[in-house]
Short mmCIF file of C-alpha atoms in Angstrom, two decimals:
data_model
loop_
_atom_site.label_atom_id
_atom_site.label_comp_id
_atom_site.label_asym_id
_atom_site.label_seq_id
_atom_site.Cartn_x
_atom_site.Cartn_y
_atom_site.Cartn_z
CA MET A 136 -189.08 49.74 179.70
CA SER A 137 -190.71 46.61 178.11
CA GLU A 138 -188.43 44.07 176.90
CA LEU A 139 -188.09 43.67 173.19
CA ASN A 140 -187.35 40.95 171.13
CA LEU A 141 -184.73 40.95 168.47
CA ARG A 142 -184.22 39.76 165.01
CA LEU A 143 -181.55 39.98 162.44
CA GLN A 144 -182.60 40.33 158.60
CA ILE A 145 -179.45 39.00 156.73
CA GLU A 146 -178.49 40.68 153.35
CA GLY A 147 -174.97 40.40 151.48
CA GLN A 148 -173.06 39.47 148.62
CA THR A 149 -171.82 35.87 150.55
CA THR A 150 -175.54 35.00 151.13
CA ASP A 151 -177.27 32.67 148.82
CA VAL A 152 -180.64 34.18 149.76
CA ALA A 153 -181.93 36.90 152.18
CA ARG A 154 -182.86 35.55 155.67
CA THR A 155 -183.83 36.38 159.24
CA VAL A 156 -182.82 34.76 162.38
CA THR A 157 -183.92 35.35 166.11
CA VAL A 158 -181.54 36.37 168.51
CA ASP A 159 -182.54 34.06 171.39
CA LYS A 160 -179.81 34.46 174.14
CA ASN A 161 -178.55 37.61 176.10
CA GLU A 162 -175.16 37.19 174.65
CA PHE A 163 -175.14 36.28 170.74
CA THR A 164 -171.96 35.67 168.92
CA ILE A 165 -171.45 36.20 165.21
CA GLY A 166 -168.54 35.07 163.33
CA ARG A 167 -166.89 32.60 160.71
CA LEU A 168 -166.46 29.59 163.28
CA PRO A 169 -169.53 27.33 163.14
CA GLU A 170 -169.85 27.34 166.83
CA CYS A 171 -170.67 30.90 166.72
CA ASP A 172 -174.69 31.85 167.34
CA LEU A 173 -174.65 33.31 163.85
CA HIS A 174 -172.26 31.65 161.37
CA LEU A 175 -171.18 33.75 158.39
CA PRO A 176 -168.60 31.56 156.47
CA SER A 177 -166.77 34.57 154.59
CA TYR A 178 -163.30 35.40 154.53
CA GLU A 179 -164.15 38.89 155.30
CA ILE A 180 -165.41 37.64 158.54
CA SER A 181 -163.01 36.92 161.54
CA ARG A 182 -163.70 33.74 163.65
CA TYR A 183 -165.17 35.71 166.41
CA HIS A 184 -166.16 38.81 164.73
CA ALA A 185 -168.87 40.74 166.86
CA ARG A 186 -171.43 40.10 169.41
CA LEU A 187 -174.94 41.21 170.64
CA LEU A 188 -175.42 41.82 174.37
CA LYS A 189 -178.66 42.43 176.49
CA THR A 190 -178.25 44.75 179.09
CA ALA A 191 -180.38 44.15 182.66
CA SER A 192 -182.57 46.99 181.64
CA GLY A 193 -183.59 45.15 178.02
CA VAL A 194 -181.26 47.61 175.94
CA TRP A 195 -179.36 45.72 173.10
CA LEU A 196 -175.88 46.61 172.50
CA ILE A 197 -173.56 45.66 169.30
CA GLU A 198 -169.82 45.07 170.01
CA ASP A 199 -166.86 44.36 167.96
CA LEU A 200 -164.85 41.61 169.17
CA GLY A 201 -161.31 43.09 167.66
CA SER A 202 -162.24 41.71 164.13
CA THR A 203 -159.89 42.20 161.27
CA ASN A 204 -161.91 44.32 158.97
CA GLY A 205 -164.02 45.91 161.69
CA THR A 206 -168.04 46.27 162.29
CA ARG A 207 -169.86 49.53 161.34
CA LEU A 208 -172.98 50.57 162.75
CA ASN A 209 -175.05 52.56 160.44
CA GLN A 210 -171.82 53.06 158.27
CA GLN A 211 -170.11 54.51 161.31
CA PRO A 212 -167.10 52.26 162.67
CA LEU A 213 -167.79 50.60 165.97
CA THR A 214 -165.06 51.33 168.68
CA SER A 215 -166.77 50.58 171.70
CA PRO A 216 -170.33 48.61 172.46
CA LYS A 217 -173.28 50.98 171.15
CA PRO A 218 -177.08 50.36 171.69
CA VAL A 219 -179.04 49.16 168.49
CA LYS A 220 -182.55 50.38 167.64
CA HIS A 221 -185.05 49.21 165.31
CA GLY A 222 -183.96 49.79 161.74
CA ASP A 223 -180.06 50.16 162.55
CA VAL A 224 -177.82 48.46 159.71
CA ILE A 225 -174.87 46.50 161.25
CA GLU A 226 -172.18 46.09 158.48
CA LEU A 227 -169.64 43.33 158.59
CA GLY A 228 -167.88 43.19 155.49
CA GLN A 229 -170.22 42.77 152.45
CA ILE A 230 -172.73 41.43 154.96
CA PHE A 231 -175.39 43.57 156.14
CA LEU A 232 -177.71 42.86 159.17
CA GLN A 233 -180.65 44.93 159.92
CA VAL A 234 -182.27 45.07 163.46
CA ILE A 235 -185.70 44.22 163.86
CA LEU A 236 -187.20 44.94 167.37
CA ALA A 237 -190.77 44.10 168.38
CA SER A 238 -192.34 43.62 171.83
CA PRO A 239 -193.78 40.09 173.08
CA THR A 240 -197.10 41.36 172.33
CA GLN A 241 -196.45 42.60 168.86
CA PRO A 242 -195.64 40.62 165.64
CA SER A 243 -192.11 41.41 164.67
CA LEU A 244 -191.73 42.88 161.26
CA GLY A 245 -189.92 39.92 160.34
CA GLN A 246 -192.73 37.78 160.88
CA SER A 247 -195.17 40.04 158.72
CA GLN A 248 -193.10 40.25 155.82
CA THR A 249 -190.37 38.04 154.10
CA SER A 250 -188.14 41.10 152.78
CA LEU A 251 -187.42 44.65 153.39
CA PRO A 252 -189.89 47.09 152.01
CA GLY A 253 -189.45 49.00 148.70
CA VAL A 254 -186.38 46.74 147.74
CA THR A 255 -187.07 47.89 143.90
CA ILE A 256 -188.67 50.94 142.75
CA LEU A 257 -189.71 50.85 139.02
CA ARG A 258 -191.42 53.91 137.85
CA SER A 259 -192.45 55.20 134.16
CA ALA A 260 -189.58 57.40 132.72
CA LYS A 261 -192.49 59.85 131.64
CA GLU A 262 -193.87 60.08 135.39
CA LEU A 263 -190.11 60.83 136.65
CA GLN A 264 -189.37 63.63 133.74
CA ARG A 265 -191.05 66.43 136.07
CA GLN A 266 -190.95 65.00 139.59
CA TRP A 267 -187.36 65.73 140.88
CA VAL A 268 -188.26 69.52 140.16
CA GLN A 269 -191.33 69.53 142.01
CA PRO A 270 -191.36 70.46 145.55
CA ASP A 271 -192.42 68.10 148.69
CA THR A 272 -195.95 68.59 149.58
CA GLN A 273 -195.21 68.82 153.16
CA GLY A 274 -193.77 71.95 155.05
CA ASP A 275 -194.22 75.51 154.46
CA ASP A 276 -195.14 76.94 150.98
CA LEU A 277 -191.91 79.28 151.26
CA SER A 278 -189.51 76.27 151.83
CA ASN A 279 -191.19 74.24 149.11
CA HIS A 280 -190.60 77.15 146.73
CA ARG A 281 -186.83 77.37 147.74
CA GLN A 282 -186.61 73.83 147.17
CA ALA A 283 -187.88 73.96 143.65
CA ILE A 284 -185.88 76.73 142.70
CA VAL A 285 -182.56 75.13 143.92
CA ARG A 286 -183.52 72.21 142.01
CA LEU A 287 -184.09 74.15 138.78
CA GLN A 288 -180.98 76.16 139.10
CA ASN A 289 -179.37 72.75 139.52
CA LEU A 290 -180.83 71.40 136.50
CA VAL A 291 -180.04 74.77 134.48
CA ASP A 292 -176.40 74.55 135.44
CA ILE A 293 -175.88 70.77 134.39
CA ALA A 294 -177.79 71.76 131.08
CA LYS A 295 -175.23 74.31 130.32
CA ALA A 296 -172.09 72.38 131.07
CA LEU A 297 -173.81 69.52 128.92
CA ASN A 298 -174.62 71.82 125.93
CA SER A 299 -170.98 72.88 125.74
CA ALA A 300 -169.77 69.27 125.43
CA GLU A 301 -168.70 68.44 122.21
CA SER A 302 -167.40 64.64 122.72
CA ILE A 303 -168.78 61.62 124.33
CA GLU A 304 -165.86 61.76 126.55
CA VAL A 305 -166.42 65.46 127.81
CA ILE A 306 -170.33 64.56 128.26
CA PHE A 307 -169.61 61.49 130.27
CA SER A 308 -166.93 63.56 132.41
CA ARG A 309 -169.25 66.21 133.26
CA VAL A 310 -172.11 63.54 134.21
CA GLN A 311 -169.74 61.31 136.47
CA ALA A 312 -168.75 64.54 138.31
CA ILE A 313 -172.56 65.20 139.12
CA VAL A 314 -173.39 61.68 139.86
CA PHE A 315 -170.52 60.79 142.31
CA ARG A 316 -170.98 64.28 144.07
CA ASP A 317 -174.91 63.69 144.66
CA LEU A 318 -175.83 60.15 144.68
CA LYS A 319 -174.49 56.74 146.25
CA ILE A 320 -173.14 55.20 143.24
CA ASP A 321 -169.68 53.62 143.24
CA ARG A 322 -169.70 52.76 139.31
CA LEU A 323 -171.15 54.45 136.14
CA ALA A 324 -171.79 53.50 132.74
CA LEU A 325 -173.18 55.32 129.60
CA LEU A 326 -174.63 53.00 127.24
CA VAL A 327 -175.84 54.23 123.74
CA ASP A 328 -177.75 52.64 120.71
CA VAL A 329 -175.25 54.01 118.34
CA SER A 330 -176.22 52.34 115.27
CA GLY A 331 -180.07 52.68 115.82
CA SER A 332 -180.48 49.03 115.48
CA GLY A 333 -181.74 48.32 119.39
CA GLN A 334 -178.37 47.02 120.40
CA LEU A 335 -176.79 49.19 123.43
CA GLU A 336 -173.12 49.79 123.25
CA LEU A 337 -170.86 50.72 126.07
CA LEU A 338 -169.42 54.13 125.27
CA ASP A 339 -167.85 54.79 128.77
CA ALA A 340 -167.91 54.18 132.27
CA ALA A 341 -166.05 55.19 135.68
CA THR A 342 -165.73 54.47 138.99
CA LYS A 343 -166.08 56.62 142.03
CA ASP A 344 -162.35 55.55 143.23
CA ALA A 345 -160.36 56.41 140.19
CA SER A 346 -157.66 54.03 141.34
CA GLU A 347 -160.06 51.09 140.76
CA HIS A 348 -160.85 52.28 137.00
CA ASP A 349 -158.76 49.46 135.61
CA THR A 350 -160.91 46.98 137.29
CA LEU A 351 -163.95 47.64 134.99
CA ALA A 352 -163.93 45.26 132.15
CA PRO A 353 -163.97 47.29 128.80
CA ASP A 354 -166.76 44.88 127.36
CA GLY A 355 -169.23 46.11 129.96
CA SER A 356 -169.62 42.54 131.48
CA TRP A 357 -169.90 44.07 135.09
CA ILE A 358 -173.19 45.61 133.95
CA SER A 359 -176.59 44.05 134.24
CA GLN A 360 -177.50 43.64 130.56
CA SER A 361 -181.15 42.39 132.14
CA ILE A 362 -181.69 45.66 133.85
CA CYS A 363 -180.27 47.98 130.94
CA GLN A 364 -182.66 46.04 128.59
CA LYS A 365 -185.45 46.35 130.45
CA VAL A 366 -184.77 50.09 130.83
CA PHE A 367 -184.21 50.83 127.23
CA ALA A 368 -187.02 48.53 125.77
CA GLU A 369 -189.75 49.39 128.19
CA GLN A 370 -188.67 53.16 129.00
CA VAL A 371 -188.92 52.72 132.52
CA ALA A 372 -186.62 54.02 135.44
CA ILE A 373 -185.08 51.22 137.94
CA LYS A 374 -183.70 51.57 141.35
CA THR A 375 -183.19 48.14 143.01
CA ALA A 376 -181.79 47.59 146.45
CA ASP A 377 -181.37 44.26 145.97
CA ALA A 378 -181.63 42.96 142.32
CA GLN A 379 -180.98 39.38 143.31
CA ARG A 380 -184.17 39.26 145.11
CA ASP A 381 -186.45 40.76 142.69
CA SER A 382 -188.65 38.10 140.75
CA ARG A 383 -188.09 40.17 137.36
CA PHE A 384 -184.65 39.64 137.39
CA GLU A 385 -184.54 36.11 138.28
CA GLY A 386 -183.67 34.78 134.93
CA GLU A 387 -180.26 36.51 134.93
CA GLN A 388 -177.65 34.25 136.43
CA SER A 389 -175.16 36.87 135.79
CA ILE A 390 -176.70 39.32 138.61
CA LEU A 391 -175.64 36.88 141.03
CA VAL A 392 -172.17 35.76 139.57
CA LYS A 393 -171.40 39.76 139.27
CA GLY A 394 -172.48 40.43 142.96
CA ILE A 395 -174.89 42.99 141.60
CA ARG A 396 -177.05 44.06 144.67
CA SER A 397 -177.87 47.92 144.38
CA ALA A 398 -178.38 49.33 141.11
CA MET A 399 -180.14 52.39 139.32
CA ALA A 400 -180.65 52.68 135.63
CA VAL A 401 -182.79 55.20 133.74
CA PRO A 402 -183.39 55.66 130.03
CA LEU A 403 -182.02 58.44 127.91
CA TRP A 404 -184.97 59.77 126.53
CA HIS A 405 -184.80 62.19 123.72
CA GLU A 406 -188.14 63.50 122.33
CA SER A 407 -190.08 60.20 121.57
CA LYS A 408 -187.53 57.75 121.63
CA VAL A 409 -184.63 56.43 123.95
CA VAL A 410 -181.18 56.72 122.65
CA GLY A 411 -179.28 54.66 125.51
CA VAL A 412 -179.17 54.16 129.30
CA LEU A 413 -177.44 55.61 132.07
CA TYR A 414 -176.34 52.93 134.65
CA GLY A 415 -174.94 52.94 138.36
CA ASP A 416 -174.40 50.50 140.97
CA ALA A 417 -173.21 50.32 144.32
CA GLN A 418 -172.27 48.03 147.43
CA ILE A 419 -174.07 49.55 150.18
CA SER A 420 -176.76 48.43 152.60
CA VAL A 421 -180.11 47.75 151.43
CA SER A 422 -181.50 50.46 154.07
CA HIS A 423 -179.00 53.07 153.02
CA TRP A 424 -179.81 52.63 149.17
CA GLN A 425 -183.65 52.89 150.13
CA LYS A 426 -183.23 56.11 151.83
CA ASP A 427 -184.44 58.90 149.37
CA GLY A 428 -185.00 56.28 146.82
CA GLU A 429 -187.58 58.05 144.94
CA GLU A 430 -185.90 61.41 144.99
CA ASP A 431 -182.65 59.75 143.93
CA LEU A 432 -184.03 58.13 140.89
CA SER A 433 -186.01 61.24 140.10
CA PHE A 434 -182.81 63.22 139.90
CA PHE A 435 -181.14 60.60 137.98
CA SER A 436 -183.83 60.52 135.41
CA ALA A 437 -183.84 64.25 135.03
CA LEU A 438 -180.22 64.18 134.74
CA ALA A 439 -180.59 61.46 131.99
CA ASN A 440 -183.22 63.53 130.00
CA LEU A 441 -180.59 66.17 129.85
CA VAL A 442 -177.91 63.88 129.02
CA ALA A 443 -179.87 62.14 126.37
CA SER A 444 -180.08 65.51 124.56
CA SER A 445 -176.22 65.88 124.46
CA VAL A 446 -175.97 62.30 123.39
CA GLN A 447 -178.33 62.85 120.39
CA ARG A 448 -176.59 65.71 119.24
CA TRP A 449 -173.34 63.93 119.53
CA LEU A 450 -174.87 61.03 117.50
CA LEU A 451 -176.34 63.65 115.11
CA THR A 452 -172.84 65.03 114.86
CA GLN A 453 -171.07 61.62 113.99
CA LYS A 454 -173.97 60.71 111.50
CA LEU A 455 -173.23 63.82 109.77
CA LYS A 456 -169.37 63.33 110.00
CA ASN A 457 -169.89 59.63 108.66
CA GLU A 458 -171.91 60.78 106.02
CA GLU A 459 -169.62 63.58 104.98
CA THR A 460 -166.79 60.68 104.90
CA ILE A 461 -169.27 58.40 102.54
CA ARG A 462 -170.24 61.61 100.45
CA HIS A 463 -166.29 62.48 99.67
CA ARG A 464 -165.53 58.85 99.04
CA LEU A 465 -168.59 58.20 96.63
CA GLU A 466 -168.07 61.61 94.82
CA ARG A 467 -165.16 60.39 93.37
CA TYR A 468 -167.13 57.74 91.56
CA HIS A 469 -170.60 58.79 91.36
CA SER A 470 -172.94 61.82 90.28
CA PRO A 471 -174.12 63.90 93.37
CA ALA A 472 -177.54 62.48 92.89
CA VAL A 473 -176.21 58.93 92.95
CA VAL A 474 -174.37 59.83 96.22
CA GLN A 475 -177.40 61.03 97.82
CA HIS A 476 -179.41 57.93 96.65
CA LEU A 477 -176.73 55.64 98.45
CA ILE A 478 -176.76 57.68 101.56
CA THR A 479 -180.53 57.88 101.96
CA VAL A 480 -180.99 54.22 100.95
CA GLY A 481 -178.04 52.73 102.58
CA LYS A 482 -176.56 49.19 101.97
CA SER A 483 -177.85 45.81 103.30
CA GLU A 484 -176.63 44.24 106.40
CA ASP A 485 -173.68 42.84 105.20
CA GLY A 486 -172.50 46.38 104.41
CA ARG A 487 -172.95 45.93 100.55
CA ILE A 488 -175.39 47.30 98.09
CA SER A 489 -176.98 43.91 97.02
CA PRO A 490 -176.85 43.11 93.18
CA ALA A 491 -180.29 43.50 91.46
CA GLU A 492 -181.39 43.34 87.67
CA GLY A 493 -182.37 46.44 85.89
CA GLU A 494 -182.53 48.42 82.55
CA ILE A 495 -179.43 50.55 81.91
CA SER A 496 -177.37 52.23 79.24
CA ILE A 497 -173.63 51.42 79.27
CA LEU A 498 -171.12 53.66 77.88
CA PHE A 499 -167.61 53.14 76.75
CA ALA A 500 -165.20 56.09 76.10
CA ASP A 501 -161.86 55.41 74.66
CA LEU A 502 -158.77 57.48 73.84
CA VAL A 503 -157.48 57.06 70.09
CA GLY A 504 -153.97 56.20 69.62
CA PHE A 505 -153.15 56.14 73.40
CA THR A 506 -150.63 53.43 72.95
CA ALA A 507 -148.56 55.11 70.45
CA MET A 508 -148.79 58.27 72.74
CA SER A 509 -147.58 56.45 75.60
CA GLU A 510 -144.37 55.72 73.57
CA ARG A 511 -143.61 59.28 73.60
CA LEU A 512 -144.31 60.15 77.02
CA SER A 513 -142.90 59.14 80.45
CA PRO A 514 -144.99 57.38 83.16
CA VAL A 515 -145.24 60.54 85.00
CA GLN A 516 -146.52 62.54 82.02
CA ILE A 517 -148.90 59.81 81.21
CA ALA A 518 -150.60 59.96 84.53
CA GLN A 519 -150.78 63.67 84.60
CA LEU A 520 -152.42 63.78 81.03
CA LEU A 521 -155.05 60.83 82.03
CA ASN A 522 -155.81 62.68 85.64
CA SER A 523 -156.79 65.88 83.34
CA PHE A 524 -158.74 64.05 80.83
CA PHE A 525 -160.48 61.91 83.10
CA GLU A 526 -161.31 65.16 85.21
CA GLU A 527 -162.84 66.71 82.16
CA MET A 528 -164.82 64.03 80.92
CA LEU A 529 -166.39 62.76 84.09
CA GLN A 530 -168.12 66.12 84.45
CA GLU A 531 -170.00 65.44 81.42
CA VAL A 532 -171.24 62.00 82.91
CA PHE A 533 -171.80 63.41 86.30
CA ALA A 534 -173.97 66.32 84.82
CA ALA A 535 -176.14 63.55 82.83
CA GLY A 536 -176.86 61.60 86.28
CA GLY A 537 -174.30 58.81 85.30
CA THR A 538 -172.16 56.62 87.36
CA LEU A 539 -168.61 55.89 86.92
CA ASP A 540 -168.07 52.15 86.86
CA LYS A 541 -164.30 51.87 86.48
CA PHE A 542 -161.37 53.30 84.38
CA ILE A 543 -159.69 50.55 82.12
CA GLY A 544 -156.37 52.21 81.12
CA ASP A 545 -157.29 55.17 79.25
CA CYS A 546 -161.04 54.24 78.76
CA ILE A 547 -164.13 55.41 80.83
CA MET A 548 -166.94 52.79 81.74
CA ALA A 549 -169.87 54.60 82.81
CA PHE A 550 -173.74 53.61 83.04
CA PHE A 551 -176.88 55.44 83.53
CA GLY A 552 -180.13 53.90 85.32
CA ALA A 553 -178.57 52.67 88.43
CA PRO A 554 -178.67 52.44 91.52
CA GLU A 555 -181.47 55.17 91.10
CA PRO A 556 -183.59 53.97 88.09
CA GLN A 557 -183.73 56.38 85.37
CA ALA A 558 -186.47 56.05 82.64
CA ASP A 559 -184.58 58.11 80.16
CA HIS A 560 -181.39 56.49 80.79
CA ALA A 561 -180.48 56.16 77.05
CA LYS A 562 -181.01 59.67 76.36
CA ARG A 563 -178.83 60.47 79.47
CA ALA A 564 -175.95 58.25 78.11
CA PHE A 565 -175.97 59.88 74.62
CA ALA A 566 -176.43 63.45 76.18
CA ALA A 567 -173.09 62.47 78.16
CA ALA A 568 -171.42 61.40 74.91
CA GLN A 569 -172.28 64.38 73.18
CA GLY A 570 -171.06 66.57 76.03
CA MET A 571 -167.68 64.76 76.07
CA LEU A 572 -166.91 65.14 72.36
CA GLU A 573 -167.98 68.67 72.53
CA ARG A 574 -165.61 69.49 75.49
CA LEU A 575 -162.97 67.59 73.78
CA GLU A 576 -163.06 69.86 70.83
CA ARG A 577 -163.12 72.82 72.85
CA LEU A 578 -160.04 71.74 75.17
CA ASN A 579 -158.13 70.88 71.93
CA ALA A 580 -158.86 74.40 70.45
CA LYS A 581 -157.15 75.53 73.72
CA LYS A 582 -154.29 73.35 73.24
CA THR A 583 -154.89 71.88 76.56
CA TRP A 584 -152.52 68.92 75.49
CA ALA A 585 -149.29 68.99 73.69
CA LYS A 586 -151.28 66.99 70.99
CA PRO A 587 -155.23 66.91 70.38
CA LEU A 588 -157.05 64.00 71.85
CA GLN A 589 -159.62 62.20 70.14
CA LEU A 590 -162.20 59.67 71.69
CA ARG A 591 -164.44 56.86 70.60
CA ILE A 592 -167.75 56.09 72.23
CA ALA A 593 -169.94 53.30 72.27
CA ILE A 594 -173.22 53.00 74.14
CA ASN A 595 -175.70 50.00 74.64
CA SER A 596 -178.82 49.61 76.51
CA GLY A 597 -180.73 46.58 78.13
CA LYS A 598 -180.67 44.45 81.36
CA ALA A 599 -177.79 44.29 83.19
CA VAL A 600 -176.99 43.23 86.94
CA VAL A 601 -175.80 46.06 89.14
CA GLY A 602 -174.40 46.13 92.65
CA ASP A 603 -171.31 45.41 94.99
CA VAL A 604 -169.49 42.41 93.65
CA GLY A 605 -166.14 41.09 94.94
CA SER A 606 -164.58 39.43 97.89
CA SER A 607 -164.94 40.01 101.64
CA GLN A 608 -161.64 42.22 101.37
CA ARG A 609 -162.88 44.33 98.65
CA VAL A 610 -166.13 44.98 96.50
CA ASP A 611 -166.62 47.02 93.45
CA TYR A 612 -169.91 48.83 92.80
CA THR A 613 -170.29 47.46 88.80
CA VAL A 614 -172.54 46.07 86.15
CA LEU A 615 -172.45 42.69 84.68
CA GLY A 616 -174.24 41.10 81.74
CA ALA A 617 -174.29 40.76 77.91
CA THR A 618 -175.48 44.43 77.59
CA ILE A 619 -171.84 45.58 78.91
CA ASN A 620 -169.87 43.00 76.51
CA LEU A 621 -171.79 44.25 73.43
CA ALA A 622 -171.01 47.76 74.38
CA ALA A 623 -167.41 47.11 74.80
CA ARG A 624 -167.59 45.09 71.50
CA LEU A 625 -169.16 48.13 69.97
CA GLU A 626 -166.53 50.68 70.95
CA GLY A 627 -163.80 48.66 68.65
CA ILE A 628 -165.83 49.82 65.46
CA CYS A 629 -166.35 53.42 66.24
CA PRO A 630 -164.72 55.94 64.09
CA PRO A 631 -162.23 58.32 65.74
CA GLY A 632 -164.25 61.14 67.35
CA GLU A 633 -167.82 59.64 66.72
CA CYS A 634 -170.26 57.76 68.66
CA VAL A 635 -171.79 54.51 67.98
CA ILE A 636 -174.99 52.89 69.59
CA SER A 637 -176.76 49.81 69.33
CA GLU A 638 -179.95 49.25 67.74
CA VAL A 639 -181.87 49.10 71.41
CA THR A 640 -180.23 52.38 72.36
CA TYR A 641 -181.48 54.17 68.86
CA THR A 642 -184.99 52.98 69.46
CA GLN A 643 -185.14 54.32 73.05
CA LEU A 644 -183.49 57.75 71.64
CA GLU A 645 -186.90 57.71 69.31
CA CYS A 646 -185.22 58.35 65.92
CA PRO A 647 -182.64 60.93 66.70
CA SER A 648 -181.13 63.22 64.02
CA GLY A 649 -177.36 63.13 63.42
CA PHE A 650 -176.99 59.34 63.16
CA SER A 651 -176.82 57.16 60.22
CA GLU A 652 -176.99 53.11 60.15
CA MET A 653 -173.76 51.37 59.86
CA GLY A 654 -175.40 48.10 58.81
CA GLU A 655 -175.34 44.66 60.85
CA HIS A 656 -172.17 43.51 62.35
CA ARG A 657 -171.33 40.37 64.00
CA PHE A 658 -169.31 40.42 67.25
CA LYS A 659 -167.07 37.64 69.18
CA GLY A 660 -169.23 35.81 71.49
CA ILE A 661 -172.68 37.13 70.41
CA ASN A 662 -174.63 34.72 68.12
CA ARG A 663 -176.77 37.25 66.24
CA PRO A 664 -176.17 40.11 64.04
CA ILE A 665 -176.07 43.46 65.59
CA ARG A 666 -177.57 46.81 63.72
CA VAL A 667 -175.51 49.95 64.62
CA TYR A 668 -175.91 53.42 64.28
CA GLN A 669 -173.36 56.09 64.14
CA THR A 670 -172.97 59.72 64.50
CA HIS A 671 -171.44 62.12 61.70
CA ARG A 672 -169.81 65.05 63.51
CA HIS A 673 -166.98 65.81 60.72
#
């Protein structure tokens, strides 16, 4: 047997960089003490932890020296001296020593390369979408056919389980069971772009050892954001056996700080977009992480594609729920058409509908004699009367495409022409006024209330600022400006049971019938005379 030179390539959390050492004596000690041939200053390493011995026949043996944490050879605990061969991995705590053997006439592997082969696998996610279900090219056709069938059956079973999952917790629970069963992953995380803004949010995480779940920081600080962002932005799948030595991640100091060694991340690809990332990592030897690397990454990617479909369905469900909540809330104040506009267009970045100037018509509808009526009714009776009255009148406002601004005591303030522009906003406002007066007549005829009710309605048209106005705690969607002030003044001169409009509104109605001129009026705070028109219904 020819004599073999032995070298050790050192990898591990406690080493700053990977390095290779030559075993230059027949008895080579490894331990925490400086006098050891290989000095490993780590609390996990005993003072004299292990040694390598070269036999008379040239075979190298590894022996544990009664260390506290033990020595493992190829993941198996070392209970007696064992021979080592090229490619074996010796584990001492979180430090891994890969054996490199070469004859004197041949260059050692450590001399021809500076790192272990295939430290990082980076593949296009599209390339991996079908790869896992494809059988190996080697071997007999029947074996390959069976292999493909088994893989497809696994995917079908996984898809069925995920399709029946309705919550993100159930989705993740089924994913983690599969991952921890079939892959060498210790920690798993599901990150999703919930808002669609390109920002990943940690939705769920788990450890293979359930007792260690509480050690996972809820803010996801244990996850490599650099790896996840690269996967998300570039739509690639990554499996790295040593992220600390990959130049693509050298800019992220947290990889060193977090002790991230072996990690795998794949995009959640749904149709043409990436909705999130499935991330897993492990503290295992480089050689074991590299073994079956391509197949593991392909399976992880195929699984992520199935997860993506379930996550996208969950996102859509959440969106519909949110829209339904918003719709119910808005429909208390706006017409269905305006609600749809608000949901479709959305709000600004600060969560508000930014104020903007536009052409509108503003309507005030006030109950006649409400103060005197209140003297005869109890507070509960007043509330019941107003609730039934407002319910009836708002149907006419919304039917004309109007927006409720607010209730002011017994008065309804509504506007037309915003947030959705309406070229015929004046006609809509007058149609709502007519509808309110006619509906009130019908309700009075039916003796809906103990005594008949009467309305005064005023309409004015012009420019106004429309949008959310208020403090950080509360905002109102409202209209502001001189146009609104004039409409409020007009309501004060309106005869009971009638509607008055300004000259601007009258012009936009294109000379409507049923109106007569009330002449010019002056109002407090307005330094010009205002021509007013009124209906004659009685």
